[in-house]
């Protein structure tokens, strides 16, 4: 495995963790909305890392698919919480 996809995956995981920390005010705000925002950040980072590994072995393809998967995860989460969750 090339180093490019691994580096892209690590960057997206780090961005997800940073998103969680920023939305929770560096772990000082544990309200429901802050935790949901943090979950969006972490899940987007995981989706980006997954996309980076799918884009093997090209670094450019890894970056493109990481961004695509990250956006796709956000769209799925928004659709779930806006459409499906209220009907449960």
mmCIF file with all atom_site columns, C-alpha atoms in Angstrom:
data_model
loop_
_atom_site.group_PDB
_atom_site.id
_atom_site.type_symbol
_atom_site.label_atom_id
_atom_site.label_alt_id
_atom_site.label_comp_id
_atom_site.label_asym_id
_atom_site.label_entity_id
_atom_site.label_seq_id
_atom_site.pdbx_PDB_ins_code
_atom_site.Cartn_x
_atom_site.Cartn_y
_atom_site.Cartn_z
_atom_site.occupancy
_atom_site.B_iso_or_equiv
_atom_site.pdbx_formal_charge
_atom_site.auth_seq_id
_atom_site.auth_comp_id
_atom_site.auth_asym_id
_atom_site.auth_atom_id
_atom_site.pdbx_PDB_model_num
ATOM 1  C CA . UNK A 1 1  ? 0.000   0.000  0.000  1.00 0.00 ? 1  UNK A CA 1
ATOM 2  C CA . UNK A 1 2  ? 1.255   3.439  -0.888 1.00 0.00 ? 2  UNK A CA 1
ATOM 3  C CA . UNK A 1 3  ? 1.874   6.102  1.743  1.00 0.00 ? 3  UNK A CA 1
ATOM 4  C CA . UNK A 1 4  ? -0.466  8.627  0.090  1.00 0.00 ? 4  UNK A CA 1
ATOM 5  C CA . UNK A 1 5  ? -3.798  7.026  1.078  1.00 0.00 ? 5  UNK A CA 1
ATOM 6  C CA . UNK A 1 6  ? -2.554  6.423  4.631  1.00 0.00 ? 6  UNK A CA 1
ATOM 7  C CA . UNK A 1 7  ? -1.573  10.061 5.038  1.00 0.00 ? 7  UNK A CA 1
ATOM 8  C CA . UNK A 1 8  ? -4.904  11.247 3.602  1.00 0.00 ? 8  UNK A CA 1
ATOM 9  C CA . UNK A 1 9  ? -6.790  8.914  5.961  1.00 0.00 ? 9  UNK A CA 1
ATOM 10 C CA . UNK A 1 10 ? -4.838  10.186 8.972  1.00 0.00 ? 10 UNK A CA 1
ATOM 11 C CA . UNK A 1 11 ? -5.543  13.792 7.959  1.00 0.00 ? 11 UNK A CA 1
ATOM 12 C CA . UNK A 1 12 ? -9.283  13.126 7.664  1.00 0.00 ? 12 UNK A CA 1
ATOM 13 C CA . UNK A 1 13 ? -9.402  11.324 11.026 1.00 0.00 ? 13 UNK A CA 1
ATOM 14 C CA . UNK A 1 14 ? -7.538  14.270 12.585 1.00 0.00 ? 14 UNK A CA 1
ATOM 15 C CA . UNK A 1 15 ? -10.020 16.694 11.006 1.00 0.00 ? 15 UNK A CA 1
ATOM 16 C CA . UNK A 1 16 ? -12.907 14.636 12.404 1.00 0.00 ? 16 UNK A CA 1
ATOM 17 C CA . UNK A 1 17 ? -11.436 14.727 15.899 1.00 0.00 ? 17 UNK A CA 1
ATOM 18 C CA . UNK A 1 18 ? -10.778 18.458 15.533 1.00 0.00 ? 18 UNK A CA 1
ATOM 19 C CA . UNK A 1 19 ? -14.410 18.941 14.456 1.00 0.00 ? 19 UNK A CA 1
ATOM 20 C CA . UNK A 1 20 ? -15.578 17.095 17.566 1.00 0.00 ? 20 UNK A CA 1
ATOM 21 C CA . UNK A 1 21 ? -13.345 19.164 19.821 1.00 0.00 ? 21 UNK A CA 1
ATOM 22 C CA . UNK A 1 22 ? -14.436 22.440 18.242 1.00 0.00 ? 22 UNK A CA 1
ATOM 23 C CA . UNK A 1 23 ? -18.146 21.637 18.402 1.00 0.00 ? 23 UNK A CA 1
ATOM 24 C CA . UNK A 1 24 ? -17.940 20.640 22.061 1.00 0.00 ? 24 UNK A CA 1
ATOM 25 C CA . UNK A 1 25 ? -15.841 23.675 22.980 1.00 0.00 ? 25 UNK A CA 1
ATOM 26 C CA . UNK A 1 26 ? -12.782 21.531 23.673 1.00 0.00 ? 26 UNK A CA 1
ATOM 27 C CA . UNK A 1 27 ? -14.814 19.184 25.889 1.00 0.00 ? 27 UNK A CA 1
ATOM 28 C CA . UNK A 1 28 ? -16.489 21.904 27.972 1.00 0.00 ? 28 UNK A CA 1
ATOM 29 C CA . UNK A 1 29 ? -19.963 21.777 26.404 1.00 0.00 ? 29 UNK A CA 1
ATOM 30 C CA . UNK A 1 30 ? -21.785 18.448 26.455 1.00 0.00 ? 30 UNK A CA 1
ATOM 31 C CA . UNK A 1 31 ? -25.223 19.598 25.331 1.00 0.00 ? 31 UNK A CA 1
ATOM 32 C CA . UNK A 1 32 ? -27.146 17.415 22.921 1.00 0.00 ? 32 UNK A CA 1
ATOM 33 C CA . UNK A 1 33 ? -26.615 19.750 19.969 1.00 0.00 ? 33 UNK A CA 1
ATOM 34 C CA . UNK A 1 34 ? -22.875 20.008 20.660 1.00 0.00 ? 34 UNK A CA 1
ATOM 35 C CA . UNK A 1 35 ? -22.520 16.240 20.842 1.00 0.00 ? 35 UNK A CA 1
ATOM 36 C CA . UNK A 1 36 ? -24.517 15.807 17.618 1.00 0.00 ? 36 UNK A CA 1
ATOM 37 C CA . UNK A 1 37 ? -22.255 18.317 15.890 1.00 0.00 ? 37 UNK A CA 1
ATOM 38 C CA . UNK A 1 38 ? -19.260 16.436 17.211 1.00 0.00 ? 38 UNK A CA 1
ATOM 39 C CA . UNK A 1 39 ? -20.666 13.153 15.973 1.00 0.00 ? 39 UNK A CA 1
ATOM 40 C CA . UNK A 1 40 ? -21.086 14.692 12.523 1.00 0.00 ? 40 UNK A CA 1
ATOM 41 C CA . UNK A 1 41 ? -17.413 15.703 12.618 1.00 0.00 ? 41 UNK A CA 1
ATOM 42 C CA . UNK A 1 42 ? -16.148 12.305 13.708 1.00 0.00 ? 42 UNK A CA 1
ATOM 43 C CA . UNK A 1 43 ? -18.343 10.389 11.253 1.00 0.00 ? 43 UNK A CA 1
ATOM 44 C CA . UNK A 1 44 ? -17.301 12.697 8.417  1.00 0.00 ? 44 UNK A CA 1
ATOM 45 C CA . UNK A 1 45 ? -13.667 12.020 9.282  1.00 0.00 ? 45 UNK A CA 1
ATOM 46 C CA . UNK A 1 46 ? -14.244 8.271  9.329  1.00 0.00 ? 46 UNK A CA 1
ATOM 47 C CA . UNK A 1 47 ? -16.053 8.478  5.990  1.00 0.00 ? 47 UNK A CA 1
ATOM 48 C CA . UNK A 1 48 ? -13.164 10.467 4.555  1.00 0.00 ? 48 UNK A CA 1
ATOM 49 C CA . UNK A 1 49 ? -10.655 7.915  5.813  1.00 0.00 ? 49 UNK A CA 1
ATOM 50 C CA . UNK A 1 50 ? -12.690 5.113  4.271  1.00 0.00 ? 50 UNK A CA 1
ATOM 51 C CA . UNK A 1 51 ? -12.784 7.003  0.980  1.00 0.00 ? 51 UNK A CA 1
ATOM 52 C CA . UNK A 1 52 ? -9.023  7.482  1.118  1.00 0.00 ? 52 UNK A CA 1
ATOM 53 C CA . UNK A 1 53 ? -8.483  3.745  1.379  1.00 0.00 ? 53 UNK A CA 1
ATOM 54 C CA . UNK A 1 54 ? -10.923 3.071  -1.482 1.00 0.00 ? 54 UNK A CA 1
ATOM 55 C CA . UNK A 1 55 ? -8.919  5.462  -3.680 1.00 0.00 ? 55 UNK A CA 1
ATOM 56 C CA . UNK A 1 56 ? -5.866  3.220  -3.610 1.00 0.00 ? 56 UNK A CA 1
ATOM 57 C CA . UNK A 1 57 ? -3.007  3.689  -4.710 1.00 0.00 ? 57 UNK A CA 1
ATOM 58 C CA . UNK A 1 58 ? -3.181  7.169  -6.216 1.00 0.00 ? 58 UNK A CA 1
ATOM 59 C CA . UNK A 1 59 ? -2.902  10.089 -3.790 1.00 0.00 ? 59 UNK A CA 1
ATOM 60 C CA . UNK A 1 60 ? -5.040  12.347 -5.969 1.00 0.00 ? 60 UNK A CA 1
ATOM 61 C CA . UNK A 1 61 ? -7.769  9.736  -6.239 1.00 0.00 ? 61 UNK A CA 1
ATOM 62 C CA . UNK A 1 62 ? -7.546  9.180  -2.478 1.00 0.00 ? 62 UNK A CA 1
ATOM 63 C CA . UNK A 1 63 ? -8.087  12.877 -1.770 1.00 0.00 ? 63 UNK A CA 1
ATOM 64 C CA . UNK A 1 64 ? -10.997 13.079 -4.209 1.00 0.00 ? 64 UNK A CA 1
ATOM 65 C CA . UNK A 1 65 ? -12.741 9.999  -2.876 1.00 0.00 ? 65 UNK A CA 1
ATOM 66 C CA . UNK A 1 66 ? -12.103 11.060 0.725  1.00 0.00 ? 66 UNK A CA 1
ATOM 67 C CA . UNK A 1 67 ? -13.851 14.371 0.089  1.00 0.00 ? 67 UNK A CA 1
ATOM 68 C CA . UNK A 1 68 ? -16.662 12.602 -1.780 1.00 0.00 ? 68 UNK A CA 1
ATOM 69 C CA . UNK A 1 69 ? -17.210 10.045 0.995  1.00 0.00 ? 69 UNK A CA 1
ATOM 70 C CA . UNK A 1 70 ? -17.105 12.761 3.647  1.00 0.00 ? 70 UNK A CA 1
ATOM 71 C CA . UNK A 1 71 ? -19.794 14.762 1.838  1.00 0.00 ? 71 UNK A CA 1
ATOM 72 C CA . UNK A 1 72 ? -21.822 11.598 1.255  1.00 0.00 ? 72 UNK A CA 1
ATOM 73 C CA . UNK A 1 73 ? -21.724 10.736 4.972  1.00 0.00 ? 73 UNK A CA 1
ATOM 74 C CA . UNK A 1 74 ? -22.955 14.232 5.840  1.00 0.00 ? 74 UNK A CA 1
ATOM 75 C CA . UNK A 1 75 ? -25.809 14.009 3.319  1.00 0.00 ? 75 UNK A CA 1
ATOM 76 C CA . UNK A 1 76 ? -26.844 10.610 4.685  1.00 0.00 ? 76 UNK A CA 1
ATOM 77 C CA . UNK A 1 77 ? -26.741 11.855 8.290  1.00 0.00 ? 77 UNK A CA 1
ATOM 78 C CA . UNK A 1 78 ? -28.769 14.968 7.464  1.00 0.00 ? 78 UNK A CA 1
ATOM 79 C CA . UNK A 1 79 ? -31.323 12.918 5.526  1.00 0.00 ? 79 UNK A CA 1
ATOM 80 C CA . UNK A 1 80 ? -31.595 10.457 8.398  1.00 0.00 ? 80 UNK A CA 1
ATOM 81 C CA . UNK A 1 81 ? -32.061 13.041 11.124 1.00 0.00 ? 81 UNK A CA 1
ATOM 82 C CA . UNK A 1 82 ? -34.380 15.295 9.097  1.00 0.00 ? 82 UNK A CA 1
ATOM 83 C CA . UNK A 1 83 ? -36.559 12.660 7.415  1.00 0.00 ? 83 UNK A CA 1
ATOM 84 C CA . UNK A 1 84 ? -36.372 9.266  9.101  1.00 0.00 ? 84 UNK A CA 1
ATOM 85 C CA . UNK A 1 85 ? -35.741 10.149 12.761 1.00 0.00 ? 85 UNK A CA 1
ATOM 86 C CA . UNK A 1 86 ? -38.934 12.248 13.228 1.00 0.00 ? 86 UNK A CA 1
ATOM 87 C CA . UNK A 1 87 ? -41.038 9.341  11.935 1.00 0.00 ? 87 UNK A CA 1
ATOM 88 C CA . UNK A 1 88 ? -39.666 6.885  14.501 1.00 0.00 ? 88 UNK A CA 1
#
